[in-house]
CSV table of C-alpha atoms in Angstrom, one decimal:
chain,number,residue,atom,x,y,z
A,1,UNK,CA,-146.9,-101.7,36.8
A,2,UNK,CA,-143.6,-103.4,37.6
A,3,UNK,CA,-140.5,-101.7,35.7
A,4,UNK,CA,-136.9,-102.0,36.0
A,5,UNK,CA,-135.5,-103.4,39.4
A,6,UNK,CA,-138.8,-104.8,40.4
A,7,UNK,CA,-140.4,-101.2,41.1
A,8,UNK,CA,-144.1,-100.8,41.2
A,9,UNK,CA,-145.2,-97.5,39.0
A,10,UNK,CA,-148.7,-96.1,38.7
A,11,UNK,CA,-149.7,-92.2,39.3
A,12,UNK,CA,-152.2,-91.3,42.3
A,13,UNK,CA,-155.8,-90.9,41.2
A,14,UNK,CA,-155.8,-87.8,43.5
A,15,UNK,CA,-155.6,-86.0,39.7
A,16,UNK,CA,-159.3,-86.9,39.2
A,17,UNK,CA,-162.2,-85.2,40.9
A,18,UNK,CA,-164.7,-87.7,42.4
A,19,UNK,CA,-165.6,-87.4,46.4
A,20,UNK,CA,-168.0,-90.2,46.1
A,21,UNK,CA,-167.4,-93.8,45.3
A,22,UNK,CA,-169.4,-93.5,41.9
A,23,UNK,CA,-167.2,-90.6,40.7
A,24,UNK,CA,-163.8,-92.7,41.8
A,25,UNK,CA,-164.8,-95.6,39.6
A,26,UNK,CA,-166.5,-93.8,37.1
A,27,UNK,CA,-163.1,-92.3,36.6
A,28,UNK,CA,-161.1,-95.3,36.8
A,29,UNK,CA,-163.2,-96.4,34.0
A,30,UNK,CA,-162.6,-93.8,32.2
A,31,UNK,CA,-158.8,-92.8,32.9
A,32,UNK,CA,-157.4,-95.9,34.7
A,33,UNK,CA,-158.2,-98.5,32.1
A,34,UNK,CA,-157.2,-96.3,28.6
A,35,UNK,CA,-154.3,-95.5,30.3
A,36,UNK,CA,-153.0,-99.5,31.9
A,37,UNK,CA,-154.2,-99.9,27.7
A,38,UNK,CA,-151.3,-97.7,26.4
A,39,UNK,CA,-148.5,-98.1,28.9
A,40,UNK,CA,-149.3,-101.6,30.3
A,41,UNK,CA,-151.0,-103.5,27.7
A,42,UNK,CA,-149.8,-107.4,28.5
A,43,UNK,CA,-149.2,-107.0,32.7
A,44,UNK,CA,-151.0,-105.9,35.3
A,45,UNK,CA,-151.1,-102.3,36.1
A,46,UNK,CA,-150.9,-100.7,39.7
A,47,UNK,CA,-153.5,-98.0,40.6
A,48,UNK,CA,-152.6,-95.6,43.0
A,49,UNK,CA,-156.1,-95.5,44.7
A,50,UNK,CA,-157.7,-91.9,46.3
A,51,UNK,CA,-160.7,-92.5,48.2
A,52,UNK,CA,-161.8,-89.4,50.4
A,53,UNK,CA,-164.1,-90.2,53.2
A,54,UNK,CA,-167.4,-90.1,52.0
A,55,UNK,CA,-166.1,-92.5,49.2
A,56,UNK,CA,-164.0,-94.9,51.2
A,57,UNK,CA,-167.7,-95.4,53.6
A,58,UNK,CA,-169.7,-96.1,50.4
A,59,UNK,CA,-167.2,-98.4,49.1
A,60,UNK,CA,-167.4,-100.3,52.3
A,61,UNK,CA,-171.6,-100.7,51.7
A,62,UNK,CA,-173.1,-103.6,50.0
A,63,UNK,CA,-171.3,-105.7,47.5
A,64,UNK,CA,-169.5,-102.9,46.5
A,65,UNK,CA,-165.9,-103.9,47.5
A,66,UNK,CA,-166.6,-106.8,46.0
A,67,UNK,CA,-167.7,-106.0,42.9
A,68,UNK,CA,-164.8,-103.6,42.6
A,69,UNK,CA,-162.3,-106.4,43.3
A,70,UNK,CA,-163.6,-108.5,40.7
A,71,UNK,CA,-163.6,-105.4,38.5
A,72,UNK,CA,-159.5,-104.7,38.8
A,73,UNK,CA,-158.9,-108.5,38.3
A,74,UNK,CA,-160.6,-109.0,35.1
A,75,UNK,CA,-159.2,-105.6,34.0
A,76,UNK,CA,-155.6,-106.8,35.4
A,77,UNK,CA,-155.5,-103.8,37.5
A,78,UNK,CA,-154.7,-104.0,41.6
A,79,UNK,CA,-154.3,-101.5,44.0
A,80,UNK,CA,-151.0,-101.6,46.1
A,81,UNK,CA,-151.0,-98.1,47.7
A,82,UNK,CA,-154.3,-95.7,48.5
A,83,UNK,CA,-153.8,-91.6,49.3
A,84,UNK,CA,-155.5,-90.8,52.6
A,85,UNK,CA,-153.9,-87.4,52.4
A,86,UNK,CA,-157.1,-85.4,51.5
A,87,UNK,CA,-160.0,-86.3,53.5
A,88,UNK,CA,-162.7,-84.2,51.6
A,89,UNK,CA,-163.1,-82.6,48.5
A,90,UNK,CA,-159.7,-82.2,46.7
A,91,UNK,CA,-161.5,-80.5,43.7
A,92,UNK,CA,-163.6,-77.6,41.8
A,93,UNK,CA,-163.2,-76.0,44.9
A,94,UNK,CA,-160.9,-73.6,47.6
A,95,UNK,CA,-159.0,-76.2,49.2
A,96,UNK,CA,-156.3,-74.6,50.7
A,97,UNK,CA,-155.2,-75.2,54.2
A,98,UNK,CA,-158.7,-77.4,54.7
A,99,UNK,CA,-156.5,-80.4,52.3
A,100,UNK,CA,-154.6,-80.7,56.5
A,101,UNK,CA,-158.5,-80.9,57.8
A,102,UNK,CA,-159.6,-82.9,60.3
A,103,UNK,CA,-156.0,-83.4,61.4
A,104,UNK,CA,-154.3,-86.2,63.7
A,105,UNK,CA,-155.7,-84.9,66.5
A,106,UNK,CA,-159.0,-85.8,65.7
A,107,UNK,CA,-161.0,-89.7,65.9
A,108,UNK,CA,-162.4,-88.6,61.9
A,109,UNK,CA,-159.0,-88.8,60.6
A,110,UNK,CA,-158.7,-91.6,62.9
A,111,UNK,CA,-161.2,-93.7,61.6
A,112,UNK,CA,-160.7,-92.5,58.3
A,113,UNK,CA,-157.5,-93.9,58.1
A,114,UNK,CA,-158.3,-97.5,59.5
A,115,UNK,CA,-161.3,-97.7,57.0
A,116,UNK,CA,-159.0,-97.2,54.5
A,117,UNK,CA,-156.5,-99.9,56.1
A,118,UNK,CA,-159.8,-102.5,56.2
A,119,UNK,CA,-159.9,-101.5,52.7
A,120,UNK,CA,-156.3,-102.2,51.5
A,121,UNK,CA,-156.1,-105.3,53.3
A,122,UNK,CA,-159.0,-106.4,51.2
A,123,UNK,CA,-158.0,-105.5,47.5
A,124,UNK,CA,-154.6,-105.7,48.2
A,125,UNK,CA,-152.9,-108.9,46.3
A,126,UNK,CA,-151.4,-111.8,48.1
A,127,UNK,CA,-147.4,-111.6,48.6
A,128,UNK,CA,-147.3,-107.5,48.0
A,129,UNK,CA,-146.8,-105.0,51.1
A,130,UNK,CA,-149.1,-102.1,50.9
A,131,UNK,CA,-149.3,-98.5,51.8
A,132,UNK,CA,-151.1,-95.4,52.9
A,133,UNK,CA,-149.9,-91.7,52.9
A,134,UNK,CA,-151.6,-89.1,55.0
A,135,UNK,CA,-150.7,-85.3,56.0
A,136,UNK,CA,-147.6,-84.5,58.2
A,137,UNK,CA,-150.1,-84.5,61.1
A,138,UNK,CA,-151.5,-80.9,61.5
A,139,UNK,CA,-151.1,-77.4,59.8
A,140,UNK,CA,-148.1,-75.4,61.2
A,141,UNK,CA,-149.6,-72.1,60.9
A,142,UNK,CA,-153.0,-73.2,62.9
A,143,UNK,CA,-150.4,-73.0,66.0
A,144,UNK,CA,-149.1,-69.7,65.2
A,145,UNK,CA,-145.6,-70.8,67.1
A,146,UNK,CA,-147.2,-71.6,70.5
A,147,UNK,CA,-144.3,-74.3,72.1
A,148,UNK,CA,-147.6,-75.7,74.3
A,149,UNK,CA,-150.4,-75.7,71.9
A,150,UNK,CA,-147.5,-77.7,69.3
A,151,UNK,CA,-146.8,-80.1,72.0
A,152,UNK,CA,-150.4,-80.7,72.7
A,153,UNK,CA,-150.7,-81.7,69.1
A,154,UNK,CA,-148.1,-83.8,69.0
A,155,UNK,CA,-148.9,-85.6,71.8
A,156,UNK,CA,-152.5,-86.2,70.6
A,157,UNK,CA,-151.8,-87.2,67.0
A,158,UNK,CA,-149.3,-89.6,68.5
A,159,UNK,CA,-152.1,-91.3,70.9
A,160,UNK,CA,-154.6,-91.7,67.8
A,161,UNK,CA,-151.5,-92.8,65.4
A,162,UNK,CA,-151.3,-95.6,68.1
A,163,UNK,CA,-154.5,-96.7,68.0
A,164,UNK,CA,-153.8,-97.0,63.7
A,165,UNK,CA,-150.4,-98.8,64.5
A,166,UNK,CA,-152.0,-101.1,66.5
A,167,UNK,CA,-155.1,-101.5,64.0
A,168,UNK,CA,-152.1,-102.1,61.3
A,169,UNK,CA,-150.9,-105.5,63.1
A,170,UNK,CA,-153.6,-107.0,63.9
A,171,UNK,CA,-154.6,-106.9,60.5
A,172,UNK,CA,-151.3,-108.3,59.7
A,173,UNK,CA,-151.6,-111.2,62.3
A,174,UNK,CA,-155.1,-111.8,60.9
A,175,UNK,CA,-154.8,-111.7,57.3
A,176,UNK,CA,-150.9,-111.5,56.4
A,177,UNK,CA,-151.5,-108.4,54.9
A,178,UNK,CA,-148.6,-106.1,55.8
A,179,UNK,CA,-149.6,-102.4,55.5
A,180,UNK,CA,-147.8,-99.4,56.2
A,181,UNK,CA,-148.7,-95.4,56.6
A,182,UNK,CA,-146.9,-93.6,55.2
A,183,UNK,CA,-146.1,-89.5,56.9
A,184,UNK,CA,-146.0,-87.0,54.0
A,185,UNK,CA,-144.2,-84.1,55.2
A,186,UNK,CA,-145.0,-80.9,53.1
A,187,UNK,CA,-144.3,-76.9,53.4
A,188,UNK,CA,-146.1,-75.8,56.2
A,189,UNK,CA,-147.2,-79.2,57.3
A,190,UNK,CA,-146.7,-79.4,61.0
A,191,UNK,CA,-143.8,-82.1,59.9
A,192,UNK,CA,-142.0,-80.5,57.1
A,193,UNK,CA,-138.7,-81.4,56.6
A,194,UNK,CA,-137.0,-84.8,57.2
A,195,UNK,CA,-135.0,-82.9,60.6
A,196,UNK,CA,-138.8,-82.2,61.6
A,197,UNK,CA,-139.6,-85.9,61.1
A,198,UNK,CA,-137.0,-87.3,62.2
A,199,UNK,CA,-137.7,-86.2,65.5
A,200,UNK,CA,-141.0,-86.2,65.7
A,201,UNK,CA,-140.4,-90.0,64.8
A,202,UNK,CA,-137.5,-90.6,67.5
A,203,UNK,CA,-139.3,-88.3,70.6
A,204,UNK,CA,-143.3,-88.9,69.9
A,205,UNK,CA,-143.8,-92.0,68.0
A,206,UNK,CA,-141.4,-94.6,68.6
A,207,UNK,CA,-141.8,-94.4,72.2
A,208,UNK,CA,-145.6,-93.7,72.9
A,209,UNK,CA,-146.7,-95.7,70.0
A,210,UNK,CA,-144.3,-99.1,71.2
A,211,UNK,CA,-145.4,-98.5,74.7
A,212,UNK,CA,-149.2,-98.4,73.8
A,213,UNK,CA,-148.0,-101.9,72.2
A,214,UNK,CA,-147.0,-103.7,74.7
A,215,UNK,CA,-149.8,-102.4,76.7
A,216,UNK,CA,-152.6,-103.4,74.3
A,217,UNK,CA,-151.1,-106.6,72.8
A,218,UNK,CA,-148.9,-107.8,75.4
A,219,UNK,CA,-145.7,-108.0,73.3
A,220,UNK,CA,-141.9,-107.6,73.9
A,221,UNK,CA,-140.6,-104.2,73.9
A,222,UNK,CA,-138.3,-105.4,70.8
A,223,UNK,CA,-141.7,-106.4,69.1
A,224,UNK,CA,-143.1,-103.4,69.6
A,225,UNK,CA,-140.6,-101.5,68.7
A,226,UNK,CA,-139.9,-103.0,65.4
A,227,UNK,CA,-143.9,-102.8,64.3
A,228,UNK,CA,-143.7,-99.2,64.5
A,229,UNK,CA,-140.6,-99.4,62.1
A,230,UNK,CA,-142.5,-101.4,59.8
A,231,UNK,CA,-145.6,-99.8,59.9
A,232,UNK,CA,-145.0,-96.0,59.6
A,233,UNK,CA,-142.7,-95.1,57.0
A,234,UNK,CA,-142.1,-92.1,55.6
A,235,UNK,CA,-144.0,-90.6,52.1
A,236,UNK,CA,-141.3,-89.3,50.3
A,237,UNK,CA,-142.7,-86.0,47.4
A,238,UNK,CA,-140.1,-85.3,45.4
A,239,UNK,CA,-141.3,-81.9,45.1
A,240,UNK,CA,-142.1,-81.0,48.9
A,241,UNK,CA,-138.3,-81.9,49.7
A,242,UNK,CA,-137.0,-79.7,46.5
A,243,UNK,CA,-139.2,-76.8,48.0
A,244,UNK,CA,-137.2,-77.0,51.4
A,245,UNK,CA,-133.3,-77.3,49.8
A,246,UNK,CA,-133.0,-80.7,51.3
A,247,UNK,CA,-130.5,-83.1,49.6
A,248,UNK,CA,-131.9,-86.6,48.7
A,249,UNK,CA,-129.2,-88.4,49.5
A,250,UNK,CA,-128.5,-86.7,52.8
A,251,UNK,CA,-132.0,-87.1,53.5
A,252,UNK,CA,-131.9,-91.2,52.8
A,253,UNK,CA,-128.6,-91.1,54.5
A,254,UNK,CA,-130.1,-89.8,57.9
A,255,UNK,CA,-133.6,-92.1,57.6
A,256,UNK,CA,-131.6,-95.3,57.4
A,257,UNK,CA,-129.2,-94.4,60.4
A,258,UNK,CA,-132.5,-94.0,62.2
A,259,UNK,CA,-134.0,-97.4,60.9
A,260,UNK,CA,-136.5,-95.1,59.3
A,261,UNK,CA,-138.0,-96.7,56.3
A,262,UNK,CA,-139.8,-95.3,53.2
A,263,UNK,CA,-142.8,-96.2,52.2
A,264,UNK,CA,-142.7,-94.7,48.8
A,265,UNK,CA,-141.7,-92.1,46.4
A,266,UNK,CA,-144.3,-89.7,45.2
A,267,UNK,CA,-143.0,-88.6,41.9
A,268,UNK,CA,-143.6,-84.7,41.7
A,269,UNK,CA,-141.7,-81.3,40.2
A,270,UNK,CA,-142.3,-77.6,42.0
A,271,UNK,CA,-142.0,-74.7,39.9
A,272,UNK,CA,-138.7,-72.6,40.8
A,273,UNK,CA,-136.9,-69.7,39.3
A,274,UNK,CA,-133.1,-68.8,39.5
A,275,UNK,CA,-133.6,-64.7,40.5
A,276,UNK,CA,-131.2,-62.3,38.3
A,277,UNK,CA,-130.4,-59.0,39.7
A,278,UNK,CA,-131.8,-56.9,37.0
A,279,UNK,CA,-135.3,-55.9,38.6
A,280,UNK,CA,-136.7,-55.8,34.7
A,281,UNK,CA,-136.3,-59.6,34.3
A,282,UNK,CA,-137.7,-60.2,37.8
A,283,UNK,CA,-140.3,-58.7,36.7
A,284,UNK,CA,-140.8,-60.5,34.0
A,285,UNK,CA,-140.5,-63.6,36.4
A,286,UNK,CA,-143.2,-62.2,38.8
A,287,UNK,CA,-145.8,-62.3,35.8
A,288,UNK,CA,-144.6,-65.9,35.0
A,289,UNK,CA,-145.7,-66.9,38.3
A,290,UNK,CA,-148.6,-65.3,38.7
A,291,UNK,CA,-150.3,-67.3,35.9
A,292,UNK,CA,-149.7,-70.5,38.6
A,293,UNK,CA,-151.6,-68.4,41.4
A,294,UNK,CA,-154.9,-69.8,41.9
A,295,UNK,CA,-158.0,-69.9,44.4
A,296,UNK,CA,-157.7,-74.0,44.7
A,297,UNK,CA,-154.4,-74.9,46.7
A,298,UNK,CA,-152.1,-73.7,48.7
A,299,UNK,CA,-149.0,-72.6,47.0
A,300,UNK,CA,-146.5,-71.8,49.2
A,301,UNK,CA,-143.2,-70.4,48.3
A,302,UNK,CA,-139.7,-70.9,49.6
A,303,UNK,CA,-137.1,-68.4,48.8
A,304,UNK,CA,-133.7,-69.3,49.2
A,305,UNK,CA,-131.1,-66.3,50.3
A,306,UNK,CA,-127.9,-64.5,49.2
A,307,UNK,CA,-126.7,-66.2,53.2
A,308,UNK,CA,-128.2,-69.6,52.1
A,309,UNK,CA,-131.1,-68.7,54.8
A,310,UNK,CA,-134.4,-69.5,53.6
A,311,UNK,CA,-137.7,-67.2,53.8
A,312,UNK,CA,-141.2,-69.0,53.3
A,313,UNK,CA,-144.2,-67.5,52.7
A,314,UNK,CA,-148.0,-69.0,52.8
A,315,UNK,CA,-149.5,-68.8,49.1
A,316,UNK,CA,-148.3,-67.2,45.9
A,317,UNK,CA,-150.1,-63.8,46.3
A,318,UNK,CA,-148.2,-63.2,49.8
A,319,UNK,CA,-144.9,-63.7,48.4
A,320,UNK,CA,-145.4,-62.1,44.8
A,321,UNK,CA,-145.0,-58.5,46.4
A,322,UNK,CA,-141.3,-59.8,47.5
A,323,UNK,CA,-139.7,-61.1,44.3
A,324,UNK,CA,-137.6,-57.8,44.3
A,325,UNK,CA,-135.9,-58.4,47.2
A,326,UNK,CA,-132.2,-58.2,46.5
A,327,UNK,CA,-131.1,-60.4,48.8
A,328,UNK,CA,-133.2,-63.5,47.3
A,329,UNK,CA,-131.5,-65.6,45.1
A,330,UNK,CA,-134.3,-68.5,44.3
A,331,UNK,CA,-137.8,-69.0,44.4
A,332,UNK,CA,-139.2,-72.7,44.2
A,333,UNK,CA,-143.3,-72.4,44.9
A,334,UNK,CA,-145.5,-75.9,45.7
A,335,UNK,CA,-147.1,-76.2,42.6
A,336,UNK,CA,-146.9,-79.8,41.2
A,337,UNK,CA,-146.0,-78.9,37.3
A,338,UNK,CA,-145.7,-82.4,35.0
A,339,UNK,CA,-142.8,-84.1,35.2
A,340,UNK,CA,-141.7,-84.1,31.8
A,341,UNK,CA,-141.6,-80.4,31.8
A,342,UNK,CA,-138.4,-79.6,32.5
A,343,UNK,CA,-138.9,-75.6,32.5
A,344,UNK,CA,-141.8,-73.2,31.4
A,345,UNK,CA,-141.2,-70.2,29.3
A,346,UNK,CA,-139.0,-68.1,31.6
A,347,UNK,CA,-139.9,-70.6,34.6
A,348,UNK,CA,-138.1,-74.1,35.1
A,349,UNK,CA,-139.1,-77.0,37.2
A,350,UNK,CA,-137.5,-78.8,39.9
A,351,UNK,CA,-137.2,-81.8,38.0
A,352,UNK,CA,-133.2,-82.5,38.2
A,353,UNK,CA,-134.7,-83.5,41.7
A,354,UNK,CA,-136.6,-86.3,40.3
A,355,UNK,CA,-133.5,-87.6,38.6
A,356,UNK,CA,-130.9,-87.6,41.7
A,357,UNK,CA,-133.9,-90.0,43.4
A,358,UNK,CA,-134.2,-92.1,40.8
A,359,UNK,CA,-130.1,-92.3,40.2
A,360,UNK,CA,-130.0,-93.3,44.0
A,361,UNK,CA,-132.6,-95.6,43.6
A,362,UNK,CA,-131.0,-97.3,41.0
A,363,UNK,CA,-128.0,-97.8,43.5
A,364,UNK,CA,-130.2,-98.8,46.4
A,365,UNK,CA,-133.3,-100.5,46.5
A,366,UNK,CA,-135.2,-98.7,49.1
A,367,UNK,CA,-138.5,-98.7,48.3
A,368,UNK,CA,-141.2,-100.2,46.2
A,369,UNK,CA,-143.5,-97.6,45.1
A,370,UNK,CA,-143.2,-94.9,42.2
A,371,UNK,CA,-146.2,-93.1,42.6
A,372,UNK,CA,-146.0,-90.2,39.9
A,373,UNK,CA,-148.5,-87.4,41.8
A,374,UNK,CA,-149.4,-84.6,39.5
A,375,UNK,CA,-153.2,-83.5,41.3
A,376,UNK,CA,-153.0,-80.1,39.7
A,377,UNK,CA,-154.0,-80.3,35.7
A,378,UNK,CA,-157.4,-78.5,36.3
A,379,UNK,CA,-155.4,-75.9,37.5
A,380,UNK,CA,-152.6,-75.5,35.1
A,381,UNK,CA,-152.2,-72.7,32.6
A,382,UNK,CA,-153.9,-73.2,29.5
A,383,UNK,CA,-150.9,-73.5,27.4
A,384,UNK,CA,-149.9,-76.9,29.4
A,385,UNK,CA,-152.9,-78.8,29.5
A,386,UNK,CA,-153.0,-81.8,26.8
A,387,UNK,CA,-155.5,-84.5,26.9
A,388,UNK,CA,-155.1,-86.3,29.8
A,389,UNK,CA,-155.0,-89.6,29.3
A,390,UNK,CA,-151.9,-88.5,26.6
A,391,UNK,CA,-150.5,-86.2,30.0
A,392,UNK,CA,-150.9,-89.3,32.1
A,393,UNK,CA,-149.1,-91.9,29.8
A,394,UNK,CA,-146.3,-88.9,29.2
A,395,UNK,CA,-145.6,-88.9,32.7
A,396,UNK,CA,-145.2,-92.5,33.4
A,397,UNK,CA,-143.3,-93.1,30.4
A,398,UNK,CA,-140.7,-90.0,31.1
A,399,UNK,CA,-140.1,-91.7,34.8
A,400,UNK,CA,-139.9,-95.1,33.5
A,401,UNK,CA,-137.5,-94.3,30.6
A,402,UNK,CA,-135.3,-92.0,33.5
A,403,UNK,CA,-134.8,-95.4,35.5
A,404,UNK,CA,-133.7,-97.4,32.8
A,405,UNK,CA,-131.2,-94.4,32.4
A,406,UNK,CA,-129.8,-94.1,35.8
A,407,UNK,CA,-129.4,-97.7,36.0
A,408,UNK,CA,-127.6,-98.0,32.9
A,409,UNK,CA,-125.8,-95.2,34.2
A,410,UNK,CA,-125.0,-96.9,37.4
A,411,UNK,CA,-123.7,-100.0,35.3
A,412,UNK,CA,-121.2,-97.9,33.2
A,413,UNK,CA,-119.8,-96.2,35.7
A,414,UNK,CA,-119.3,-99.7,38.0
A,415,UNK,CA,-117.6,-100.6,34.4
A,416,UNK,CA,-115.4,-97.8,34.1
A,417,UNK,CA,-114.4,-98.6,37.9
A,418,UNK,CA,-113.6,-102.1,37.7
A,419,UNK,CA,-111.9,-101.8,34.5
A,420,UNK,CA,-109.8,-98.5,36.0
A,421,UNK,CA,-109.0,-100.9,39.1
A,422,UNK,CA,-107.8,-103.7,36.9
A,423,UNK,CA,-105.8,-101.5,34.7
C-alpha cells in the first residue's frame, strides 16, 4: 500500500508455507485479503509475492497467470516485488544452509530467476518499477576459505547473473516493464556485508556483466554500463546489516558514491543481548536464547568484542557454549523476531535499527519498497505467537506509524533550524 512519501508497504509472503501454486494462493486468500481488509481497506494493497520453483512453473501453466491477475485486480491487490531468495521449501522442514541451494553458479537458479522476471513483467502494473531479491550468491562456508574455489564462484555466478541482466532488458525494451534483482547479503552468505558487495559489484559484475552487453546486444559501453546499475540493486534486511555492526547511513553513504542503487528495504529485527560481566546473568541470557534455537533455519550469531572485533559462529547451538566468554560484550543472533517487539523478557531486539532507516529515509528518498519480512512465526516461542492475521496488521501498522514519526521529526528539526538561522 502506498504511505507517507509515496512508499510502497506490504510484508513478504515468505511467512506462509505453500511450495506449490495452490498453497500460495490458497494463502493469499486466506491471509492476503483479511489483512489488505484491515490495514488497506479503500486503496490498493501491495503483496510481496514468494513463489518457490515448483510454484512459479505451475503458475506459468494454463490460464493460471491469468486467472490470478484478474483475481488481484478485482481484490485491488498487485504485486510490485516477488522473493526469489528461497528456491524450495522454506517450511515444516530443516532448512538451514539448503535456503542458499541451488546457488548462482547453477542454470536452476538461473532459470528460476528469469521465470520469475516473465512473471513480474506480467502482473506487474503499468508505470511501477518492480523487483526481485535472491541470496548473496553462494554459502561462504561451502568454500571453507579456499581463495580459488571463491573465485571460481564468483566468476560463474557473475556469467549466469549476465545472462538474467540481459533477460531483464529485453523485457524492458519489449514490454516497458522495468525490473530489477535485487542481492540480499546475509551472515554467512557468500556476499555479506555491504564492503563484500561493494566489491563484488565494482570487480565481478559491473565489468563482466556490461561487457557480456555489448557483446549480446550490441550497445555502447555507457548503455551497458548503466543497465547493470538499474537492474541489480541491492536488497537491503534491516536485520542482516544489524547482525554485522554496519551503520545505515555509512552503508547508504558508500552505495551512492558507487552509483549503487537499492532495490528495497526488507523490514526485519535480530534478536541481541547487551552481555554483563556477572556470569549468573549470562546465564540467565544463555537460557533466553536457547528458546530461539531451532531445527528449521540457520541462526547464526555475531558477537561483538571488548576490541570491537567481531566473532561469528554458524547456528545458535555452536555459539551457546561461548556466551561466557569475558571478552564478548554483545550477541545479536539471525533470528527475524516481530518488529513491534522492541525486547523479550531479558532479550531485546534490534529494532532501534529499523528506526535509523526509516529516519534516513524520511530525509532521502531512496527507495520504493518497504517490505516488512518476518518468515519465522512457526518458529517463535509460544509466548509471542498471536493470530496472525492480528501479528501481520501489527507489523505494518508499527512501520507505517514509525514513518509518519521520523518525518515529522525531520520537519521539526528543519523548523528549529530555519527559525535558529533567522534568529
Amino acid at each position: 500500500m502506498e504511505i507517507q512519501n509515496g512508499y510502497q508497504l506490504t510484508y513478504c509472503t515468505n511467512i506462509h508455507p505453500g511450495e506449490t501454486w495452490a498453497a500460495v494462493f490458497e494463502s493469499l486468500q486466506m491471509y492476503a485479503l483479511p489483512v489488505k481488509a484491515r490495514v488497506s481497506p479503500n486503496k490498493p494493497f501491495a503483496i510481496g509475492l514468494r513463489l518457490s520453483d515448483v510454484a512459479s512453473k505451475e503458475l506459468e501453466q494454463g490460464e493460471q497467470l491469468t486467472e490470478f491477475k484478474l483475481w488481484l485486480a478485482e481484490h485491488d491487490l498487485y504485486v510490485p516485488i516477488i522473493n526469489g531468495f528461497p528456491f524450495g521449501s522454506f517450511h515444516g522442514e530443516a532448512v538451514k544452509d539448503d535456503v542458499h541451494r541451488p546457488d548462482w553458479t547453477t542454470r536452476e537458479r538461473l532459470e528460476y530467476t528469469k521465470r520469475l522476471a516473465r512473471l513480474l513483467a506480467f502482473l506487474l502494473p503499468e508505470g511501477i518499477v518492480g523487483g526481485i531479491s535472491t541470496s548473496p550468491l553462494s554459502y561462504k562456508p561451502w568454500l571453507a576459505g579456499n581463495a580459488q574455489q571463491t573465485q571460481t564462484v564468483l566468476q560463474s555466478s557473475t556469467q549466469h547473473l549476465a545472462e538474467l541482466v540481459e533477460e531483464l532488458v529485453r523485457i524492458r525494451a519489449q514490454s516497458g516493464r522495468h525490473i530489477h534483482l535485487d542481492i540480499e547479503p546475509e551472515p554467512d552468505g557468500l556476499l555479506e556485508t555491504s564492503a563484500e558487495f561493494i566489491d563484488y559489484y565494482e570487480t565481478y559484475l559491473l565489468p563482466q556483466v556490461s561487457g557480456h552487453l555489448e557483446a549480446q546486444l550490441g550497445i555502447s559501453q555507457q548503455r551497458a554500463v548503466q543497465a547493470v546499475y538499474d537492474s541489480v540493486q541491492l536488497c537491503y534486511d534491516v536485520c542482516h546489516f544489524a547482525l554485522a555492526y554496519e551503520d545505515p547511513a555509512a552503508v547508504l553513504e558508500q552505495l551512492a558514491a558507487k552509483r549503487i542503487k537499492v532495490g528495497r528495504v526488507q523490514i526485519s529485527a535480530a534478536l541481541k543481548a547487551d552481555l554483563p560481566p556477572n556470569s549468573e546473568e549470562r546465564h540467565a541470557l544463555a537460557q533466553q536464547f536457547s528458546a530461539f534455537s531451532e531445527s528449521t533455519y540457520l541462526h547464526q550469531v555475531l558477537v561483538r568484542n571488548y576490541d570491537n572485533s567481531i566473532t561469528q559462529y554458524p547456528d545458535l547451538p555452536a555459539a551457546l557454549p561461548h556466551i561466557m566468554d569475558a571478552q564478548a560484550t554483545e550477541w545479536r543472533s539471525h533470528f527475524h523476531v516481530p518488529v513491534f517487539l522492541e525486547r523479550y523478557n531479558l532479550l531485546q531486539s534490534t529494532q532501534p535499527e529499523i528506526q535509523k532507516i526509516l529516519r534516513l529515509l524520511a530525509a532521502q528518498h531512496f527507495t520504493t519498497y518497504l517490505e516488512v519480512e518476518t518468515y519465522t512465526w512457526e518458529v517463535l516461542p509460544p509466548e509471542i505467537k498471536q493470530d496472525l492475521v492480528s501479528s501481520i496488521e501489527r507489523e505494518l501498522n508499527w512501520v507505517k506509524q514509525n514513518v509518519e514519526l521520523s518525518e515529522l521529526q525531520l520537519n521539526e528539526s528543519d523548523i528549529t533550524y530555519k527559525m535558529g538561522v533567522s534568529a
